Structure formats: C-alpha cells, structure tokens
mmCIF file of C-alpha atoms in Angstrom:
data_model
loop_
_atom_site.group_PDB
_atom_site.id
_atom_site.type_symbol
_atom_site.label_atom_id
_atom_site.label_comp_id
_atom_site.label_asym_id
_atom_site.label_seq_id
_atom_site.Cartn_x
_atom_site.Cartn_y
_atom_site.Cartn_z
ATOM 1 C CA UNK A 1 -111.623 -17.278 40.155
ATOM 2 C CA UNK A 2 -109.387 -14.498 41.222
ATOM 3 C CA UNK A 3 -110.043 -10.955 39.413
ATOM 4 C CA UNK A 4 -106.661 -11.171 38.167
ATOM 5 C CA UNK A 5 -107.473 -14.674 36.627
ATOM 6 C CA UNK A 6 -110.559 -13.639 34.861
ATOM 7 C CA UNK A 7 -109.220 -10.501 33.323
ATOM 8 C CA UNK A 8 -106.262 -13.367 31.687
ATOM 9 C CA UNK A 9 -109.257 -15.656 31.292
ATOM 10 C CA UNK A 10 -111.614 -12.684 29.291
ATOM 11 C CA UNK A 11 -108.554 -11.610 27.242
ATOM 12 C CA UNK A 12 -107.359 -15.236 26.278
ATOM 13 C CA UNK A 13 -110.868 -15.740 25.119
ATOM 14 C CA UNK A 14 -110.645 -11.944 22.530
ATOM 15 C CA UNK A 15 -107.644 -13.433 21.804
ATOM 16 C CA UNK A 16 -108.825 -16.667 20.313
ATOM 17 C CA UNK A 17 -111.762 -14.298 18.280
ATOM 18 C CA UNK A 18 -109.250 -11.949 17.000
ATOM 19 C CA UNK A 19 -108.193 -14.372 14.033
ATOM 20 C CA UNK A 20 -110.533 -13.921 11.225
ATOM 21 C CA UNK A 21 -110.178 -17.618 9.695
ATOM 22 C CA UNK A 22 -111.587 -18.588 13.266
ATOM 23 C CA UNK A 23 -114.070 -16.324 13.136
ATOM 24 C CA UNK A 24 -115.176 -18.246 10.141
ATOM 25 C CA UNK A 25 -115.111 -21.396 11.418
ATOM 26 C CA UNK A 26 -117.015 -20.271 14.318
ATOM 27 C CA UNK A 27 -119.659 -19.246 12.064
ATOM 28 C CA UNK A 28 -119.988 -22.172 9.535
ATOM 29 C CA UNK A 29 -120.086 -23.860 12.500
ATOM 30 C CA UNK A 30 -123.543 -22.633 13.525
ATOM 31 C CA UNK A 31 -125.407 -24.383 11.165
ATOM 32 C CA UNK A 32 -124.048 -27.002 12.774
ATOM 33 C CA UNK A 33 -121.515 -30.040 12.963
ATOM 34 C CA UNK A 34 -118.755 -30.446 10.539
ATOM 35 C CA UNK A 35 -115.880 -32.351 9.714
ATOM 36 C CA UNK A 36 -112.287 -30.841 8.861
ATOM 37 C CA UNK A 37 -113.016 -31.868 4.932
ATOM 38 C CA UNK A 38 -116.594 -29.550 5.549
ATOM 39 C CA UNK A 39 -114.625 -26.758 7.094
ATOM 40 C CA UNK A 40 -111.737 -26.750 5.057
ATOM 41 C CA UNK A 41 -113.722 -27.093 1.334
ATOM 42 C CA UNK A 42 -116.152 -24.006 2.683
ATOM 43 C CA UNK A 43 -112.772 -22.051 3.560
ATOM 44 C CA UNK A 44 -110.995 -22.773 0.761
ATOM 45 C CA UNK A 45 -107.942 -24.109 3.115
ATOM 46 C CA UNK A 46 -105.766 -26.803 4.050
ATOM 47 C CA UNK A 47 -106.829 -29.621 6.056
ATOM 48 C CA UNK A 48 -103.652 -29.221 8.501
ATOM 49 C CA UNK A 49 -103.985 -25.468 8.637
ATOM 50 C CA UNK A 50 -108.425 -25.722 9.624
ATOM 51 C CA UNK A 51 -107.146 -28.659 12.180
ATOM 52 C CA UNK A 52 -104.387 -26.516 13.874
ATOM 53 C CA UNK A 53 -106.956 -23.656 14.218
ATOM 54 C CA UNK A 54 -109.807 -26.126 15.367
ATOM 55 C CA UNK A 55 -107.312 -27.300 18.107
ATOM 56 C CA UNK A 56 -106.669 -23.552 18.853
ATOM 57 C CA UNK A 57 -110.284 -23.311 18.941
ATOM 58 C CA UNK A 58 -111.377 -26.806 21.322
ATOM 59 C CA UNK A 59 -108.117 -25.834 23.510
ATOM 60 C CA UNK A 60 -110.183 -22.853 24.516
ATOM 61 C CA UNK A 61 -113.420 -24.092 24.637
ATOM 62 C CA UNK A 62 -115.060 -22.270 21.971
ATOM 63 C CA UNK A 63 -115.646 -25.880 20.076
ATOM 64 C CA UNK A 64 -116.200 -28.822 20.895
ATOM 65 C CA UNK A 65 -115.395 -32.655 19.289
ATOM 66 C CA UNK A 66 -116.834 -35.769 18.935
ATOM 67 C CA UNK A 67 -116.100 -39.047 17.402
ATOM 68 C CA UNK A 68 -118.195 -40.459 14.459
ATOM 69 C CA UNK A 69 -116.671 -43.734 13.675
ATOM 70 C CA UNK A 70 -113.237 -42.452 11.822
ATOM 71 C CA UNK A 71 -114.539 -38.783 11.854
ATOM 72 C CA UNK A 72 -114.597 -36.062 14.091
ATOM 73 C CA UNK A 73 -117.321 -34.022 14.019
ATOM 74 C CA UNK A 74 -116.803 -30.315 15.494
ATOM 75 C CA UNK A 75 -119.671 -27.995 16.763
ATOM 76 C CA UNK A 76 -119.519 -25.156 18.612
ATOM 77 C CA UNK A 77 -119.173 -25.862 22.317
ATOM 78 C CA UNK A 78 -122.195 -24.049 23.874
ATOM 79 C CA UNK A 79 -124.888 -21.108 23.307
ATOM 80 C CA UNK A 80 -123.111 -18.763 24.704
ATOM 81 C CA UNK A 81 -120.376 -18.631 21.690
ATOM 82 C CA UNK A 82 -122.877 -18.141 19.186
ATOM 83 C CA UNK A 83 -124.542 -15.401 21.674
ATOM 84 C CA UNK A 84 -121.263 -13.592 21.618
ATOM 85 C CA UNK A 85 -120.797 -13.634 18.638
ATOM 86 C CA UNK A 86 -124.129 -12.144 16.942
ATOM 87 C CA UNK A 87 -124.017 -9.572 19.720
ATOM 88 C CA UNK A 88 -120.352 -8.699 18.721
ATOM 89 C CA UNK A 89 -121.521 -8.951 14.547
ATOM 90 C CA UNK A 90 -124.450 -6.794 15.569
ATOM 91 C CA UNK A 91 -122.419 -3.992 17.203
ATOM 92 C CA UNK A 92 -119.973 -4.066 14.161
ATOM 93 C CA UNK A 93 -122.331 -3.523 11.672
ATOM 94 C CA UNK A 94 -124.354 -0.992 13.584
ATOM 95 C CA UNK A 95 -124.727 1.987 12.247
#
C-alpha cells in the first residue's frame, strides 16, 4: 500500500469510530455475538437504523457477519478492534 493510500485507509477507519452509536455497537459487541434485535433493544433504536450502521460498520471491516439459520449474528471482526478501542477509552479517560 502506497503512503498516500494508508493515510485514506487510517482516516476512513477514525472516520467510521467517530459516530458515537457505533462506538456503542462496537462495544456491546465485545461480549460477544449479537443479532440486530440484541443490538437494537440494548440501544434503544430502530432495527433499520442499527442495520444501516452495522453495514457501515462490516463495509469497513470493523465487524464481521455470519449466518445462523434466518439470523445474522454480528461480532466484531478481529482483536485488533477491541485493542483500539480500550487503548483509545483508556487515553480518554486518563487523567
């Protein structure tokens, strides 16, 4: 990957983190797979609206999906998410 291309790539990636309902997701999701209904009764949203930002979310790579007979069960896609984001909690709340 080009320098150019990972600067987009590390920005794209902020991007997706900036947006505090996917934060949330991201972090329900640590305890581990869910289904929309899961995500959006913890949240307190709409189906559509936790499915648009999962999408957001698996379009990036910071989740991951897989098929349960009807269901779709979403986790997050590897370590490294989780690792980023208790090191970025951790700074935050440093004092």
């Amino acid at each position: 990957m080009k320098e150019h291309e990972e600067f987009q790539a590390v920005s794209q990636f902020f991007k997706i983190l900036s947006d505090p309902t996917r934060l949330k997701i991201l972090m329900f999701l640590k305890e581990g797979e869910r289904n929309v209904s899961s995500i959006s009764d913890t949240l307190a949203m709409e189906q559509s609206a936790v499915s648009h930002q999962l999408r957001l979310l698996r379009d990036n790579r910071l989740v991951k999906a897989r098929r349960d007979g009807k269901a779709m069960l979403y986790s997050l896609d590897d370590q490294h998410v989780l690792d980023v984001l208790e090191q970025t909690f951790r700074h935050v709340l440093h004092q």
